[in-house]
Amino acid sequence: MGARTAPRREIAMLNNIGLPGLLLIAVVVLVLFGRGKISSLMGEVGKGITAFKKGVSDGSKDDDEAIADGTAARNVTPEADKEKV
C-alpha cells in the first residue's frame, strides 16, 4: 500500500490560523510555561540575536582589515593554468 497523505483541507486549515487562533495559542503557552519562564526565554533570544549581530559585524571588520592589509584572498593560479580556464 502507498504512503498515506494528509487531506487537502487539513493542510489548508494550517494556512488560515488567523488572529483568534494565534491568541489562543499564546494563552495556552502562557498557562503551560508561566510568565517567568517565557520572559527568561525571550531574554535568551535577545542575547542570541545580539551575539549574532556582533559576530556579523566582527566578521565584516575582519574582512575590511584583511583587504587593507593586503592579506585578503587573491588569485594565485599559475599563468599556465589560467589559460585552461
Short mmCIF file of N, CA and C in Angstrom, two decimals:
data_model
loop_
_atom_site.label_atom_id
_atom_site.label_comp_id
_atom_site.label_asym_id
_atom_site.label_seq_id
_atom_site.Cartn_x
_atom_site.Cartn_y
_atom_site.Cartn_z
N MET A 1 0.83 -1.17 0.00
CA MET A 1 0.00 0.00 0.00
C MET A 1 0.88 1.24 0.00
N GLY A 2 0.40 2.31 -0.60
CA GLY A 2 1.16 3.56 -0.68
C GLY A 2 1.13 4.32 0.63
N ALA A 3 1.98 5.29 0.71
CA ALA A 3 2.04 6.13 1.91
C ALA A 3 0.78 6.98 2.00
N ARG A 4 0.29 7.16 3.21
CA ARG A 4 -0.91 7.96 3.41
C ARG A 4 -0.54 9.42 3.47
N THR A 5 -1.32 10.24 2.85
CA THR A 5 -1.08 11.68 2.87
C THR A 5 -2.24 12.37 3.57
N ALA A 6 -1.96 13.55 4.10
CA ALA A 6 -3.00 14.32 4.79
C ALA A 6 -3.98 14.89 3.77
N PRO A 7 -5.26 14.90 4.11
CA PRO A 7 -6.23 15.51 3.20
C PRO A 7 -5.94 16.99 2.99
N ARG A 8 -6.36 17.49 1.86
CA ARG A 8 -6.08 18.88 1.48
C ARG A 8 -6.67 19.88 2.47
N ARG A 9 -7.83 19.62 3.01
CA ARG A 9 -8.45 20.62 3.88
C ARG A 9 -7.68 20.79 5.19
N GLU A 10 -6.99 19.75 5.67
CA GLU A 10 -6.18 19.90 6.88
C GLU A 10 -4.98 20.79 6.61
N ILE A 11 -4.38 20.63 5.45
CA ILE A 11 -3.23 21.46 5.09
C ILE A 11 -3.68 22.91 4.91
N ALA A 12 -4.80 23.13 4.27
CA ALA A 12 -5.31 24.48 4.06
C ALA A 12 -5.67 25.14 5.39
N MET A 13 -6.12 24.36 6.35
CA MET A 13 -6.50 24.91 7.64
C MET A 13 -5.29 25.50 8.37
N LEU A 14 -4.13 24.94 8.17
CA LEU A 14 -2.94 25.47 8.82
C LEU A 14 -2.58 26.86 8.28
N ASN A 15 -2.94 27.16 7.06
CA ASN A 15 -2.65 28.46 6.48
C ASN A 15 -3.61 29.54 6.96
N ASN A 16 -4.72 29.16 7.56
CA ASN A 16 -5.75 30.12 7.96
C ASN A 16 -5.93 30.18 9.47
N ILE A 17 -4.84 30.23 10.22
CA ILE A 17 -4.95 30.27 11.68
C ILE A 17 -5.60 31.57 12.12
N GLY A 18 -5.13 32.69 11.66
CA GLY A 18 -5.72 33.98 11.98
C GLY A 18 -5.38 34.47 13.38
N LEU A 19 -5.84 35.66 13.69
CA LEU A 19 -5.56 36.31 14.97
C LEU A 19 -6.18 35.57 16.16
N PRO A 20 -7.44 35.15 16.09
CA PRO A 20 -8.01 34.43 17.25
C PRO A 20 -7.24 33.14 17.56
N GLY A 21 -6.83 32.43 16.55
CA GLY A 21 -6.06 31.21 16.76
C GLY A 21 -4.71 31.48 17.38
N LEU A 22 -4.05 32.53 16.92
CA LEU A 22 -2.76 32.90 17.49
C LEU A 22 -2.89 33.34 18.95
N LEU A 23 -3.95 34.07 19.25
CA LEU A 23 -4.19 34.48 20.64
C LEU A 23 -4.45 33.28 21.54
N LEU A 24 -5.20 32.33 21.04
CA LEU A 24 -5.48 31.11 21.80
C LEU A 24 -4.18 30.34 22.06
N ILE A 25 -3.34 30.23 21.06
CA ILE A 25 -2.06 29.55 21.22
C ILE A 25 -1.20 30.28 22.25
N ALA A 26 -1.18 31.61 22.19
CA ALA A 26 -0.39 32.40 23.14
C ALA A 26 -0.88 32.19 24.57
N VAL A 27 -2.19 32.15 24.77
CA VAL A 27 -2.75 31.94 26.11
C VAL A 27 -2.39 30.54 26.62
N VAL A 28 -2.48 29.55 25.77
CA VAL A 28 -2.14 28.18 26.18
C VAL A 28 -0.67 28.09 26.57
N VAL A 29 0.21 28.69 25.77
CA VAL A 29 1.64 28.68 26.08
C VAL A 29 1.90 29.41 27.39
N LEU A 30 1.23 30.53 27.61
CA LEU A 30 1.40 31.29 28.85
C LEU A 30 0.96 30.47 30.06
N VAL A 31 -0.14 29.76 29.93
CA VAL A 31 -0.63 28.94 31.04
C VAL A 31 0.32 27.77 31.31
N LEU A 32 0.81 27.15 30.25
CA LEU A 32 1.69 25.98 30.42
C LEU A 32 3.04 26.35 31.02
N PHE A 33 3.66 27.40 30.53
CA PHE A 33 5.02 27.72 30.93
C PHE A 33 5.12 28.79 32.01
N GLY A 34 4.15 29.63 32.12
CA GLY A 34 4.20 30.70 33.11
C GLY A 34 4.95 31.92 32.60
N ARG A 35 4.65 33.05 33.22
CA ARG A 35 5.21 34.32 32.76
C ARG A 35 6.72 34.39 32.96
N GLY A 36 7.23 33.88 34.07
CA GLY A 36 8.66 33.95 34.36
C GLY A 36 9.49 33.16 33.36
N LYS A 37 9.03 31.98 33.03
CA LYS A 37 9.78 31.13 32.09
C LYS A 37 9.80 31.76 30.70
N ILE A 38 8.68 32.33 30.28
CA ILE A 38 8.62 32.94 28.95
C ILE A 38 9.50 34.18 28.90
N SER A 39 9.49 35.00 29.96
CA SER A 39 10.31 36.20 29.94
C SER A 39 11.80 35.85 29.94
N SER A 40 12.19 34.81 30.67
CA SER A 40 13.61 34.41 30.64
C SER A 40 13.97 33.84 29.27
N LEU A 41 13.05 33.14 28.65
CA LEU A 41 13.30 32.61 27.30
C LEU A 41 13.47 33.75 26.30
N MET A 42 12.62 34.76 26.39
CA MET A 42 12.74 35.90 25.48
C MET A 42 14.04 36.66 25.73
N GLY A 43 14.48 36.72 26.99
CA GLY A 43 15.77 37.35 27.29
C GLY A 43 16.91 36.60 26.62
N GLU A 44 16.84 35.27 26.64
CA GLU A 44 17.88 34.46 25.99
C GLU A 44 17.84 34.65 24.48
N VAL A 45 16.66 34.76 23.92
CA VAL A 45 16.54 35.01 22.47
C VAL A 45 17.16 36.36 22.13
N GLY A 46 16.91 37.37 22.94
CA GLY A 46 17.50 38.69 22.72
C GLY A 46 19.01 38.65 22.79
N LYS A 47 19.56 37.91 23.77
CA LYS A 47 21.02 37.78 23.87
C LYS A 47 21.59 37.07 22.64
N GLY A 48 20.88 36.08 22.15
CA GLY A 48 21.33 35.36 20.97
C GLY A 48 21.35 36.25 19.74
N ILE A 49 20.32 37.07 19.58
CA ILE A 49 20.27 37.99 18.45
C ILE A 49 21.40 39.00 18.54
N THR A 50 21.65 39.52 19.74
CA THR A 50 22.74 40.48 19.94
C THR A 50 24.09 39.85 19.61
N ALA A 51 24.30 38.61 20.06
CA ALA A 51 25.57 37.92 19.78
C ALA A 51 25.72 37.68 18.28
N PHE A 52 24.63 37.34 17.61
CA PHE A 52 24.68 37.11 16.16
C PHE A 52 25.06 38.40 15.43
N LYS A 53 24.42 39.51 15.79
CA LYS A 53 24.74 40.79 15.15
C LYS A 53 26.19 41.18 15.39
N LYS A 54 26.67 40.94 16.61
CA LYS A 54 28.07 41.25 16.93
C LYS A 54 29.00 40.40 16.09
N GLY A 55 28.69 39.13 15.93
CA GLY A 55 29.51 38.24 15.11
C GLY A 55 29.54 38.66 13.66
N VAL A 56 28.40 39.09 13.14
CA VAL A 56 28.35 39.54 11.75
C VAL A 56 29.18 40.80 11.57
N SER A 57 29.06 41.75 12.50
CA SER A 57 29.82 42.99 12.36
C SER A 57 31.32 42.74 12.55
N ASP A 58 31.69 41.83 13.45
CA ASP A 58 33.10 41.49 13.63
C ASP A 58 33.67 40.83 12.38
N GLY A 59 32.87 40.00 11.74
CA GLY A 59 33.32 39.35 10.51
C GLY A 59 33.56 40.34 9.40
N SER A 60 32.69 41.34 9.28
CA SER A 60 32.89 42.34 8.23
C SER A 60 34.09 43.23 8.54
N LYS A 61 34.33 43.49 9.84
CA LYS A 61 35.52 44.26 10.21
C LYS A 61 36.79 43.49 9.88
N ASP A 62 36.78 42.17 10.13
CA ASP A 62 37.93 41.34 9.80
C ASP A 62 38.19 41.35 8.30
N ASP A 63 37.13 41.30 7.50
CA ASP A 63 37.28 41.34 6.05
C ASP A 63 37.88 42.67 5.61
N ASP A 64 37.38 43.77 6.18
CA ASP A 64 37.90 45.09 5.82
C ASP A 64 39.37 45.21 6.19
N GLU A 65 39.74 44.69 7.36
CA GLU A 65 41.14 44.74 7.78
C GLU A 65 42.02 43.89 6.87
N ALA A 66 41.53 42.74 6.44
CA ALA A 66 42.31 41.88 5.55
C ALA A 66 42.52 42.55 4.20
N ILE A 67 41.52 43.25 3.72
CA ILE A 67 41.66 43.96 2.44
C ILE A 67 42.66 45.09 2.59
N ALA A 68 42.59 45.82 3.70
CA ALA A 68 43.51 46.93 3.92
C ALA A 68 44.95 46.44 4.10
N ASP A 69 45.14 45.29 4.74
CA ASP A 69 46.47 44.76 4.98
C ASP A 69 47.05 44.06 3.75
N GLY A 70 46.22 43.77 2.79
CA GLY A 70 46.69 43.04 1.62
C GLY A 70 46.73 41.54 1.84
N THR A 71 46.12 41.08 2.94
CA THR A 71 46.11 39.64 3.22
C THR A 71 44.82 38.99 2.77
N ALA A 72 44.00 39.72 2.04
CA ALA A 72 42.74 39.18 1.56
C ALA A 72 43.02 38.13 0.49
N ALA A 73 42.02 37.33 0.19
CA ALA A 73 42.17 36.29 -0.83
C ALA A 73 42.51 36.94 -2.17
N ARG A 74 43.44 36.33 -2.84
CA ARG A 74 43.82 36.84 -4.15
C ARG A 74 44.07 35.65 -5.07
N ASN A 75 44.10 35.88 -6.34
CA ASN A 75 44.26 34.83 -7.33
C ASN A 75 45.72 34.40 -7.36
N VAL A 76 45.99 33.16 -7.02
CA VAL A 76 47.36 32.64 -7.02
C VAL A 76 47.54 31.53 -8.05
N THR A 77 46.61 31.46 -9.00
CA THR A 77 46.70 30.45 -10.04
C THR A 77 47.88 30.76 -10.94
N PRO A 78 48.72 29.75 -11.23
CA PRO A 78 49.85 29.99 -12.15
C PRO A 78 49.36 30.43 -13.52
N GLU A 79 50.16 31.23 -14.22
CA GLU A 79 49.76 31.78 -15.52
C GLU A 79 49.40 30.68 -16.51
N ALA A 80 50.10 29.57 -16.50
CA ALA A 80 49.82 28.48 -17.45
C ALA A 80 48.44 27.89 -17.21
N ASP A 81 48.02 27.80 -15.97
CA ASP A 81 46.71 27.23 -15.66
C ASP A 81 45.58 28.21 -15.91
N LYS A 82 45.84 29.50 -15.92
CA LYS A 82 44.80 30.49 -16.17
C LYS A 82 44.24 30.36 -17.57
N GLU A 83 45.08 29.99 -18.52
CA GLU A 83 44.63 29.86 -19.91
C GLU A 83 43.70 28.67 -20.08
N LYS A 84 43.82 27.64 -19.25
CA LYS A 84 42.98 26.45 -19.34
C LYS A 84 41.55 26.74 -18.92
N VAL A 85 41.39 27.71 -18.06
CA VAL A 85 40.06 28.01 -17.54
C VAL A 85 39.38 28.93 -18.44
#
